[in-house]
PDB file of C-alpha atoms and ligand atoms in Angstrom:
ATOM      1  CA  UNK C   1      56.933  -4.555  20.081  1.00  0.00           C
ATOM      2  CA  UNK C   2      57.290  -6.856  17.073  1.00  0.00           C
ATOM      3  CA  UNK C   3      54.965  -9.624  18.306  1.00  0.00           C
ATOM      4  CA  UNK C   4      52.536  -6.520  18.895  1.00  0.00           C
ATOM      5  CA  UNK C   5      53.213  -5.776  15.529  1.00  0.00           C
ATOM      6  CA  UNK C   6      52.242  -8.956  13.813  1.00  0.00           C
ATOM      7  CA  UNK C   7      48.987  -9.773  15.837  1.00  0.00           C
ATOM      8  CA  UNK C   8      47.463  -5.777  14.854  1.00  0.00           C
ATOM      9  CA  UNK C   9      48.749  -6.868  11.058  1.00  0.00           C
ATOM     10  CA  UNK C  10      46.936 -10.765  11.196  1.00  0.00           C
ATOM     11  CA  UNK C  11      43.764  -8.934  12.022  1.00  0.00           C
ATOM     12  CA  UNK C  12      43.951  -6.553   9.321  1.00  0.00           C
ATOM     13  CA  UNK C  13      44.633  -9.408   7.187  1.00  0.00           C
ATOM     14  CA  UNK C  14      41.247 -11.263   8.215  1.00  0.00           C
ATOM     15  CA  UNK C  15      39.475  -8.138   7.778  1.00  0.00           C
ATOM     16  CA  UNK C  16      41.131  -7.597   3.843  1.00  0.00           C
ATOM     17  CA  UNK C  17      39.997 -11.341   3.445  1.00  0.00           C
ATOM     18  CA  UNK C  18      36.242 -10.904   5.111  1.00  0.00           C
ATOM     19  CA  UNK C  19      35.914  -8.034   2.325  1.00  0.00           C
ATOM     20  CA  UNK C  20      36.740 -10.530  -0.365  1.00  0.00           C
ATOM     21  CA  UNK C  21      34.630 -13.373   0.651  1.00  0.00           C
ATOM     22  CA  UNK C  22      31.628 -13.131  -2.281  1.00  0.00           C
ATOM     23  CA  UNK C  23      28.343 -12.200  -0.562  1.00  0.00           C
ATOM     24  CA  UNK C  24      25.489 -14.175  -1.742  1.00  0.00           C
ATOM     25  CA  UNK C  25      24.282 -11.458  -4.137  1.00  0.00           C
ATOM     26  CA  UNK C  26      27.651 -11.017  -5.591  1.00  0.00           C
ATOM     27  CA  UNK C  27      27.627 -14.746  -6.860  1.00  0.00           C
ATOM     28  CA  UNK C  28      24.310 -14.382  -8.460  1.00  0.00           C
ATOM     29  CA  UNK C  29      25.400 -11.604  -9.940  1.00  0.00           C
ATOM     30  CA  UNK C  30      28.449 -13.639 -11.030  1.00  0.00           C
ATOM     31  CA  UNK C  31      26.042 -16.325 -12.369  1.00  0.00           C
ATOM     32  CA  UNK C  32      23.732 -14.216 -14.567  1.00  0.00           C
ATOM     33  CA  UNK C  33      26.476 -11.913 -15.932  1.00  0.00           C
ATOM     34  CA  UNK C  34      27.627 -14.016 -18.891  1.00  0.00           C
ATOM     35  CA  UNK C  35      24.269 -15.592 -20.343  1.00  0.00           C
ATOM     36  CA  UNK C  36      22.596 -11.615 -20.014  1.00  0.00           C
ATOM     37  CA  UNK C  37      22.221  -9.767 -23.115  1.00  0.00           C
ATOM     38  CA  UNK C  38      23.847  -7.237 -24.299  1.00  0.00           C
ATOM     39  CA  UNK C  39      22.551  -3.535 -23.761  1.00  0.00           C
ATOM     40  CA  UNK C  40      20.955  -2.598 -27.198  1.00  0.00           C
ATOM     41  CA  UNK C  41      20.888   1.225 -26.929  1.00  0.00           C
ATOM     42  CA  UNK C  42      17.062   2.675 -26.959  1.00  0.00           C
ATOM     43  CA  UNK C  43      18.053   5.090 -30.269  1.00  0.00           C
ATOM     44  CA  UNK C  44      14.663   6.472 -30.152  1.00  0.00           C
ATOM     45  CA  UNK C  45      14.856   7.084 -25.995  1.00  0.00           C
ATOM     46  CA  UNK C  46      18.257   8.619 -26.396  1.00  0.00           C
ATOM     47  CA  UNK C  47      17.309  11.121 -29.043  1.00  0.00           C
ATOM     48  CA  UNK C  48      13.534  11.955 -27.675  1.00  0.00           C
ATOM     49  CA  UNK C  49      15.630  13.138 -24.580  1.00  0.00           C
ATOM     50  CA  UNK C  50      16.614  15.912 -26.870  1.00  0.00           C
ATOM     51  CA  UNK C  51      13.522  16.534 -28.502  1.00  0.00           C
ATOM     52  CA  UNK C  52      14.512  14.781 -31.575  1.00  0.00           C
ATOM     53  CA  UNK C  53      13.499  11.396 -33.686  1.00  0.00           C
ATOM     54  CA  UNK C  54      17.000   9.543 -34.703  1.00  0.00           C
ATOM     55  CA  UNK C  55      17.955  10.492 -38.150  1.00  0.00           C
ATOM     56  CA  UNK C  56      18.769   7.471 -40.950  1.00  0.00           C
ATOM     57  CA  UNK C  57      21.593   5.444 -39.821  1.00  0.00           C
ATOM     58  CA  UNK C  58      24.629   6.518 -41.692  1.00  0.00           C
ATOM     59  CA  UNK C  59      25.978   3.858 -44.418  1.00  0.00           C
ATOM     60  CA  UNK C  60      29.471   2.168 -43.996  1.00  0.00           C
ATOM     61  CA  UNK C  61      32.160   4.518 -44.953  1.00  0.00           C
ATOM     62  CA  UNK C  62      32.971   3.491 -48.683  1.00  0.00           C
ATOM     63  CA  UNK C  63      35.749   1.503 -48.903  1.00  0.00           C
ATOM     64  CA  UNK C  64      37.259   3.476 -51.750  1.00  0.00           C
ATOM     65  CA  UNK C  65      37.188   6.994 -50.838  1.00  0.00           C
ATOM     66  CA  UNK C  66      34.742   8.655 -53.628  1.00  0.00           C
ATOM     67  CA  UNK C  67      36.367  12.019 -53.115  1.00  0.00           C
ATOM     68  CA  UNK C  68      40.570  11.792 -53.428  1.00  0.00           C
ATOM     69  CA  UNK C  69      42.665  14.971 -52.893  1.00  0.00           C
ATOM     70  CA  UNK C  70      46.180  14.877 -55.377  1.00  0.00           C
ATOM     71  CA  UNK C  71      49.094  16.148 -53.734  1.00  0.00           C
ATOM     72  CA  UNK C  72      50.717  17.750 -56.177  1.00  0.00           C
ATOM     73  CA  UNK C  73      49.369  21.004 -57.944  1.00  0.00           C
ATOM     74  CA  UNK C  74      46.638  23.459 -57.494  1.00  0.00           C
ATOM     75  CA  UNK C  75      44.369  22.325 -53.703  1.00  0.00           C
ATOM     76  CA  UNK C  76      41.133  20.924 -55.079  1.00  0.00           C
ATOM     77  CA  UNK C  77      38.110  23.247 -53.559  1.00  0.00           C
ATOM     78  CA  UNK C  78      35.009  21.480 -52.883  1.00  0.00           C
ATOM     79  CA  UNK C  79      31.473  21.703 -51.758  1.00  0.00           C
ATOM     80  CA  UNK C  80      30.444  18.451 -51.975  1.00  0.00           C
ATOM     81  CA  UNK C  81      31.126  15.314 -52.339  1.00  0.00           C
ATOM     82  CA  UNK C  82      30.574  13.024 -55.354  1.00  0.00           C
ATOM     83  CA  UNK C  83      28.215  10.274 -53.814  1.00  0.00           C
ATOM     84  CA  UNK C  84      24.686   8.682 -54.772  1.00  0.00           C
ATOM     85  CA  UNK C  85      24.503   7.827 -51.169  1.00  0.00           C
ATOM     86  CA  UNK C  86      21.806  10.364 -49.167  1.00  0.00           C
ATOM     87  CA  UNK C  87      24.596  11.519 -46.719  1.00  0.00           C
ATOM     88  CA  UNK C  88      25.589  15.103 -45.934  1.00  0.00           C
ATOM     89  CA  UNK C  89      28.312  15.850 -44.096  1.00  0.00           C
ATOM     90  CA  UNK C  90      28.045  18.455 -40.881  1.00  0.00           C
ATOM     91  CA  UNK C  91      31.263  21.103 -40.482  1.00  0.00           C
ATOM     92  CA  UNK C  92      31.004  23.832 -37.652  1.00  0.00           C
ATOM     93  CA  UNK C  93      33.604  26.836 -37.375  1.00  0.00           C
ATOM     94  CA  UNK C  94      35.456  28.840 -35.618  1.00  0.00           C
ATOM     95  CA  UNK C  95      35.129  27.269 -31.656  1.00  0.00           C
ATOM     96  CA  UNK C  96      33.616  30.528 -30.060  1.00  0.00           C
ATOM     97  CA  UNK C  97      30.793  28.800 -28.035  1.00  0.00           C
ATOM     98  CA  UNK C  98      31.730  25.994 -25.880  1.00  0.00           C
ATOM     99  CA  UNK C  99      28.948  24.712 -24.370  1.00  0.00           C
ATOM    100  CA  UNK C 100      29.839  21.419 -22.218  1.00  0.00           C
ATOM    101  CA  UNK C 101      25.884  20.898 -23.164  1.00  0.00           C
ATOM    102  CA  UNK C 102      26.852  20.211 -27.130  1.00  0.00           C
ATOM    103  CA  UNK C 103      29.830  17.773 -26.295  1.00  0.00           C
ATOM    104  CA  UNK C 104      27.014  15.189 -24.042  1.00  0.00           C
ATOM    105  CA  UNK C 105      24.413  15.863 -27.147  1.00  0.00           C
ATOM    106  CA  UNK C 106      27.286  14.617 -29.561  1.00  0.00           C
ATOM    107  CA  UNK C 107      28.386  12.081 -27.003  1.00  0.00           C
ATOM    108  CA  UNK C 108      24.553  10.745 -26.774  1.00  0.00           C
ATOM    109  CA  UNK C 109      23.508  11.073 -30.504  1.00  0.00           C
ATOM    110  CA  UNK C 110      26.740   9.962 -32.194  1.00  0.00           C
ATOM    111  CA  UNK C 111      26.463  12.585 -35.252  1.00  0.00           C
ATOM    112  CA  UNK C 112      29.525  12.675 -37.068  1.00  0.00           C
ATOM    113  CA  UNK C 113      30.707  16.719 -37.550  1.00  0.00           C
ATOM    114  CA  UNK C 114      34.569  17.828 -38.446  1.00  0.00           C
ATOM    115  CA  UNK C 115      35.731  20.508 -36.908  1.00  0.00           C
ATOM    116  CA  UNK C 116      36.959  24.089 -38.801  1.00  0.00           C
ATOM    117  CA  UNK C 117      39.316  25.987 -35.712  1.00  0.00           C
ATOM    118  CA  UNK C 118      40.368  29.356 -35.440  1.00  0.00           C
ATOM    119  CA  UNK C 119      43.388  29.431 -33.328  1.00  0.00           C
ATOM    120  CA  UNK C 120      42.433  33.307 -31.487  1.00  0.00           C
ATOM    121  CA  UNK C 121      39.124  32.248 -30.238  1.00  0.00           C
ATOM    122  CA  UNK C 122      39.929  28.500 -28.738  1.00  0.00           C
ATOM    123  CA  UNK C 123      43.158  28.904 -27.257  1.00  0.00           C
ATOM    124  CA  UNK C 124      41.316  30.337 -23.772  1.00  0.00           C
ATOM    125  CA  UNK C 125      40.188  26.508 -23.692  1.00  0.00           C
ATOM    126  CA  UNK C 126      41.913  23.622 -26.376  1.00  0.00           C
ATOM    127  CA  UNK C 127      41.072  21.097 -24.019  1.00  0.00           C
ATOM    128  CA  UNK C 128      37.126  21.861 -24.629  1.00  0.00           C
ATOM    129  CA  UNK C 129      37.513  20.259 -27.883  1.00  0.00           C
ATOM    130  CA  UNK C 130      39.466  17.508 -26.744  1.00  0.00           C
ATOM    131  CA  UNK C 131      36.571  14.967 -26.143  1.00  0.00           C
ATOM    132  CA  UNK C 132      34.627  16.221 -29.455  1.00  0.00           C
ATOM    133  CA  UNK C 133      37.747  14.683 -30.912  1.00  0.00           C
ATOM    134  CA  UNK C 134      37.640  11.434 -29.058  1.00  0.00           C
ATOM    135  CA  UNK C 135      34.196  10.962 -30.521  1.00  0.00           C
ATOM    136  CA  UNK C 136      35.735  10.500 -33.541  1.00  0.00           C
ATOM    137  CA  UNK C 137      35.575  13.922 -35.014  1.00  0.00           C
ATOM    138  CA  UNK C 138      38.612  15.724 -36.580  1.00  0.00           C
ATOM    139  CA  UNK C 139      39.935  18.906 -36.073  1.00  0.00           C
ATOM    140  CA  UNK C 140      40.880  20.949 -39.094  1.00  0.00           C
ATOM    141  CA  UNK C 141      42.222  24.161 -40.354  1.00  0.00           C
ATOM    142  CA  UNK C 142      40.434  28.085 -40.051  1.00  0.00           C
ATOM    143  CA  UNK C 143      43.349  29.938 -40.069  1.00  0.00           C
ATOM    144  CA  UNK C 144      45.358  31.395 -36.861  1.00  0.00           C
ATOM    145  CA  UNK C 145      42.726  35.090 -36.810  1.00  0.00           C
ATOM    146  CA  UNK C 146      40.156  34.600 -39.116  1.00  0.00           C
ATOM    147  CA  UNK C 147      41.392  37.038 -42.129  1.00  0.00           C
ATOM    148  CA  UNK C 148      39.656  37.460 -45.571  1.00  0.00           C
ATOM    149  CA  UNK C 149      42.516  35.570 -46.504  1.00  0.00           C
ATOM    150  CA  UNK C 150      42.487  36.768 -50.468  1.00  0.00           C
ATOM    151  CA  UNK C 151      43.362  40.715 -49.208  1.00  0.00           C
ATOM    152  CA  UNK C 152      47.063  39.155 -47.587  1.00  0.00           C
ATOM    153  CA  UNK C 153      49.951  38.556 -49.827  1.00  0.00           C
ATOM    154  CA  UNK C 154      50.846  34.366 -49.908  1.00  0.00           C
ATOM    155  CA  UNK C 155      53.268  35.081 -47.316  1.00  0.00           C
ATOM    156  CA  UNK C 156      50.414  36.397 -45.203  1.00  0.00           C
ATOM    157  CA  UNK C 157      48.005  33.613 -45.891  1.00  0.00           C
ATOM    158  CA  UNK C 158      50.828  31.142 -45.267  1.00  0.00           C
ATOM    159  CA  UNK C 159      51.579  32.537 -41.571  1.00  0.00           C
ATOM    160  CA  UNK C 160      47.781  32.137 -40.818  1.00  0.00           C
ATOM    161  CA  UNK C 161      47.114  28.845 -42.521  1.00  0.00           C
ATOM    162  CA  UNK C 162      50.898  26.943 -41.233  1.00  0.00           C
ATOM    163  CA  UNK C 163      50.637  29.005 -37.808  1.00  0.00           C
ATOM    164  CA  UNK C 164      47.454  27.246 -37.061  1.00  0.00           C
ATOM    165  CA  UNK C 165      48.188  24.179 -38.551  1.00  0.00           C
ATOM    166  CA  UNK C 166      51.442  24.284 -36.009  1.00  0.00           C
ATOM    167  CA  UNK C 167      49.178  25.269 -33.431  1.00  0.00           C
ATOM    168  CA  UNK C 168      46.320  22.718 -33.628  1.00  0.00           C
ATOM    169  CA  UNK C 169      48.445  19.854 -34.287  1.00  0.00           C
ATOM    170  CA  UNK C 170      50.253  20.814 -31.319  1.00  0.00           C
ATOM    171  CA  UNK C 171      47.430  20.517 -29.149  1.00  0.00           C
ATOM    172  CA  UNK C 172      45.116  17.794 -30.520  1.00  0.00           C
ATOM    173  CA  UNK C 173      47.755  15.852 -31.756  1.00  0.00           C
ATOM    174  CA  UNK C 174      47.288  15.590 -35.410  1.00  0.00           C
ATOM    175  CA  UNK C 175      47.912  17.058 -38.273  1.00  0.00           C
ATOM    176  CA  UNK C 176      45.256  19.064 -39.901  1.00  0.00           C
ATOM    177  CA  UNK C 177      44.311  18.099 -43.691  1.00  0.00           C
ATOM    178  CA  UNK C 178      42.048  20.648 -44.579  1.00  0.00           C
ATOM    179  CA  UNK C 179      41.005  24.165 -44.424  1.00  0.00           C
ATOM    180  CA  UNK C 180      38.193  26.342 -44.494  1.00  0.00           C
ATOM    181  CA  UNK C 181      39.016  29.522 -45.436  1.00  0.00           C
ATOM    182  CA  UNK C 182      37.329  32.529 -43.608  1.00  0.00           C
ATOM    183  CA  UNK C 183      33.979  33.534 -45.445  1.00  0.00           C
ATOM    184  CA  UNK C 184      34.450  31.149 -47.954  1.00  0.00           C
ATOM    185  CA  UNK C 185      37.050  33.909 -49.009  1.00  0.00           C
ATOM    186  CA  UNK C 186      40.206  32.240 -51.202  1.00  0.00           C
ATOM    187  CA  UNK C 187      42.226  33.038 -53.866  1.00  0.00           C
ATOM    188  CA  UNK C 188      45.679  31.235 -55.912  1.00  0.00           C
ATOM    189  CA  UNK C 189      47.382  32.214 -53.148  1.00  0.00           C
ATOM    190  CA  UNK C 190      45.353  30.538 -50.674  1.00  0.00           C
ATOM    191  CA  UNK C 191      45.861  27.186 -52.727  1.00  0.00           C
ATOM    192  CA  UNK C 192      49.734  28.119 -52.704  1.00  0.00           C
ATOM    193  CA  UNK C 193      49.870  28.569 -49.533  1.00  0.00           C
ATOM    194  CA  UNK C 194      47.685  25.832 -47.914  1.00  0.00           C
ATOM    195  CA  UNK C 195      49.667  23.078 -50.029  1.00  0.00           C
ATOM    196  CA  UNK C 196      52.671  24.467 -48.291  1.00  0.00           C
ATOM    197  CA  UNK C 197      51.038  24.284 -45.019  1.00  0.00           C
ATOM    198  CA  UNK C 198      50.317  20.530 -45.945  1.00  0.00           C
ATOM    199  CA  UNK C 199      46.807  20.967 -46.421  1.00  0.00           C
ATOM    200  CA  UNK C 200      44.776  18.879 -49.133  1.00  0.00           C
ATOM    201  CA  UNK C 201      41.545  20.474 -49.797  1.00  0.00           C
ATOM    202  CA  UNK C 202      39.827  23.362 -49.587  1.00  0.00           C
ATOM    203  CA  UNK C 203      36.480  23.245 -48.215  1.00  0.00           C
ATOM    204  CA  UNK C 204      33.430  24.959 -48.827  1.00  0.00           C
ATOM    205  CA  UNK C 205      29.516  24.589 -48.387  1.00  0.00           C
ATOM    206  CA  UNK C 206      26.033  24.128 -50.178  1.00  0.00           C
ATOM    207  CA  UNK C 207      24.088  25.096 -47.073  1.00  0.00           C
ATOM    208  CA  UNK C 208      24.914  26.698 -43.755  1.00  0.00           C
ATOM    209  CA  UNK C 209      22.865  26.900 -40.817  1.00  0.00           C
ATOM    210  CA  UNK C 210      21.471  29.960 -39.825  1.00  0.00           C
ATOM    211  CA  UNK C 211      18.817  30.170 -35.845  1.00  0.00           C
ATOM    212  CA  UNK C 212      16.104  27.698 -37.182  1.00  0.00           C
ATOM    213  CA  UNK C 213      16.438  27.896 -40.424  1.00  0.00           C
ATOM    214  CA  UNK C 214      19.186  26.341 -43.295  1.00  0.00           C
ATOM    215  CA  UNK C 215      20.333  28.546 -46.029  1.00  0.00           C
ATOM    216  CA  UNK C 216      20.796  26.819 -49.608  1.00  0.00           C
ATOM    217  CA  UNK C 217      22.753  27.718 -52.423  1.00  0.00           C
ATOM    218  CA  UNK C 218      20.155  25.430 -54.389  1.00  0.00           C
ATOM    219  CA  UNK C 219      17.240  28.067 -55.653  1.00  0.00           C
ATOM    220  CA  UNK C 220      14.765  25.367 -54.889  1.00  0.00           C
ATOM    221  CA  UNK C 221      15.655  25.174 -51.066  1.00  0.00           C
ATOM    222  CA  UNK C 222      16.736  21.319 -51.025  1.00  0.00           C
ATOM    223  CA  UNK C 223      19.263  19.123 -49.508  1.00  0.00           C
ATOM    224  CA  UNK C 224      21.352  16.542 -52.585  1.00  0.00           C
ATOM    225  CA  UNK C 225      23.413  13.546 -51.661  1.00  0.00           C
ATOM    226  CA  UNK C 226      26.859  14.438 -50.362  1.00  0.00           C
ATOM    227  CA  UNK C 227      26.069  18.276 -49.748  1.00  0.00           C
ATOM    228  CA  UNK C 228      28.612  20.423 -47.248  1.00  0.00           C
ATOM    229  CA  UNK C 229      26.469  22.032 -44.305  1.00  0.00           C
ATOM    230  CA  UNK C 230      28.147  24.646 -42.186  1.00  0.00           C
ATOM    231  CA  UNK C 231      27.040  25.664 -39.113  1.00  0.00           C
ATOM    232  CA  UNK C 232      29.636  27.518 -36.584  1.00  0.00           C
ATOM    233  CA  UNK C 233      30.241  27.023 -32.492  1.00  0.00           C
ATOM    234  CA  UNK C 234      27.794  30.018 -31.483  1.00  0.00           C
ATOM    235  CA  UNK C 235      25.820  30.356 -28.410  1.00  0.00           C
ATOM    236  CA  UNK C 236      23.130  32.678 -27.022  1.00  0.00           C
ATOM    237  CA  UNK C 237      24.886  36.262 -27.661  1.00  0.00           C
ATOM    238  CA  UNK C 238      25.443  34.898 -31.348  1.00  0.00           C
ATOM    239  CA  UNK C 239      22.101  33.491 -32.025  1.00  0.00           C
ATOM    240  CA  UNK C 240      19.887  36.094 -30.509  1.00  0.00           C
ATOM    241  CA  UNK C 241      19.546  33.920 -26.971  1.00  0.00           C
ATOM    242  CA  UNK C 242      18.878  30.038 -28.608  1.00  0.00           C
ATOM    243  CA  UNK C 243      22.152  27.518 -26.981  1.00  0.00           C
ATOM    244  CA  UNK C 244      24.281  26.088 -29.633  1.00  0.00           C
ATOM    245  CA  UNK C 245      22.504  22.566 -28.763  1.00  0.00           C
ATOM    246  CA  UNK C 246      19.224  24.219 -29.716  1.00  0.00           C
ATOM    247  CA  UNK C 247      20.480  25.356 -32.965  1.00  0.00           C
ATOM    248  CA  UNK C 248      21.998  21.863 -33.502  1.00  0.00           C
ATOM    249  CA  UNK C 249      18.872  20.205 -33.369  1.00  0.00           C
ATOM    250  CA  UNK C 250      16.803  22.587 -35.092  1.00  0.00           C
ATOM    251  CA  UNK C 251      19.868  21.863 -38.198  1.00  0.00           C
ATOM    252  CA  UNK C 252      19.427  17.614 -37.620  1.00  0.00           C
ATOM    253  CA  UNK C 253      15.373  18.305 -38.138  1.00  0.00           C
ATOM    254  CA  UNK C 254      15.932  19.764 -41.312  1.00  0.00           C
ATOM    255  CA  UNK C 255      18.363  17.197 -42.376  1.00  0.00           C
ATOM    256  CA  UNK C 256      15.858  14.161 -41.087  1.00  0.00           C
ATOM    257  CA  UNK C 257      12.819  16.056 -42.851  1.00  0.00           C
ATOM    258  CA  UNK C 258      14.590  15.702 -45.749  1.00  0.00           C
ATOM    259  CA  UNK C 259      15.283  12.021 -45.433  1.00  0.00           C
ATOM    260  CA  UNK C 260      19.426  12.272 -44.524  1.00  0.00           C
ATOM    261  CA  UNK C 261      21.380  10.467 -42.864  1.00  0.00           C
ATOM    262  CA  UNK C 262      24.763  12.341 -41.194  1.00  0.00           C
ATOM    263  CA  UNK C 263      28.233  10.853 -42.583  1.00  0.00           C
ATOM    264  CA  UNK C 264      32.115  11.707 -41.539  1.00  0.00           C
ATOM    265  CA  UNK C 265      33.635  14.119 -43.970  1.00  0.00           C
ATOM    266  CA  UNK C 266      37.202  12.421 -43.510  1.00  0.00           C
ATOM    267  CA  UNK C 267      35.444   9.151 -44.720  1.00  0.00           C
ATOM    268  CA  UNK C 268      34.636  10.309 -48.064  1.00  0.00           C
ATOM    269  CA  UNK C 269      37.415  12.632 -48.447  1.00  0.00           C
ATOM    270  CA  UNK C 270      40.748  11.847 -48.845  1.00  0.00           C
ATOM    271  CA  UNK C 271      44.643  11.477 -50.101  1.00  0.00           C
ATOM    272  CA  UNK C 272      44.837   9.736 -53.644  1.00  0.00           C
ATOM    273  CA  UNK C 273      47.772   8.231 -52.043  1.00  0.00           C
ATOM    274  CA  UNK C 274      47.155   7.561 -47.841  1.00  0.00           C
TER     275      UNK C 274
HETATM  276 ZN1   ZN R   1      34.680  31.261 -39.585  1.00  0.00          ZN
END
């Protein structure tokens, strides 16, 4: 029984071996693979696969952030970002629409974007925003519900803004540093109670992206060097039957037209002391 054994496990053994032995593809392949070159990605393939032209490459992140949040007093609210540099900076809220479709068209193109969540419409699916983060992109603060936070008392606005801070480090692992306040709705209070929470800033928007189209708070229609753009996670039922990934490119046309390139908010923005 043991002799039987040990024959049945040699031939095994010369079979494991045979698979190893390098074919005579395998060593060419062996040969060529150090002195190849390395893949230079096509940027103008990649983005005509969705319809697009590549925008401007981004700049290096400044070394010194130009924008730096104190830690102590009233939360600076912002809209922009004090740079000569033409950057904007993408932000989309709320997490409604997941479309697998936007996280390959991020995962292709490589546009920076920071996220706003609202804790009541992502927690059917956290883990949807899970590899939008490992692209780079942070997740920040839009409250637990999605309140006009100025008509709640600071205790109010301090359960929506810490609840969902709890809640999204909790699930993407980080602590949120920012906050977008519903509607661009705040008050004192909301700066009260978002420095509680452990929030720095308090960020708003010059432009927000509507179907096709971008809205401007400048009269004469124009994009200006470290600009906020919103735009929001909405899908066919919210945008009268265009996919969020058609609305996302119609938004980087206008922002190429205009001669932008697309930087990281968290780049640019940050603690006076890290
Ligand atoms: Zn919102």
């Amino acid at each position: 029984m043991r002799a039987f054994r040990v024959v049945v496990g040699a031939g095994l053994l010369v079979a494991v071996l045979g698979a190893c032995e390098p074919s005579e593809a395998g060593k060419v392949a062996r040969t060529v693979k150090p002195s190849a070159t390395p893949v230079v990605r096509d940027e103008a393939a990649v983005w005509g696969e969705w319809g697009l032209k590549p925008l401007p490459p981004a700049p290096e992140p400044p070394v010194d952030k130009p924008l730096k949040l104190g830690r102590k007093g009233p939360v600076k609210v912002f809209d922009r970002v004090p740079t000569e540099e033409r950057v904007v900076f993408i932000t989309i809220d709320d997490g409604q629409e997941k479309d697998p479709r936007f996280v390959q068209m991020l995962t292709d193109l490589k546009v920076p974007v920071t996220m706003f969540l609202t804790d009541n419409v992502i927690q059917d699916d956290y883990a949807y925003f899970k590899p939008l983060q490992a692209l780079g992109n942070h997740v920040q603060n839009h409250t637990l519900t999605h309140p006009v936070l100025p008509i709640l008392g600071l205790d109010g606005q301090k359960r929506e803004i810490c609840g969902n801070q709890k809640v999204l480090t909790k699930q993407y692992g980080t602590e949120p540093t920012l906050l977008r306040p519903p509607y661009g709705r705040w008050n004192w209070a909301t700066q009260q109670a978002a420095r509680e929470c452990g929030i720095d800033g308090i960020v708003m928007w010059r432009a927000s992206m509507q179907i096709h189209d971008m809205q401007y708070d400048d009269v004469n229609k124009k994009l200006h060097p470290g600009d906020i753009l919103l735009a929001h996670f909405r899908g066919p039922e919210q945008l009268k039957g265009e996919s969020m990934t058609e609305m996302f490119a119609h938004m980087l046309k206008r922002i190429r037209k205009q001669g932008f390139a697309v930087a990281r908010l968290e780049d640019y923005v940050g603690r006076d002391v890290p």
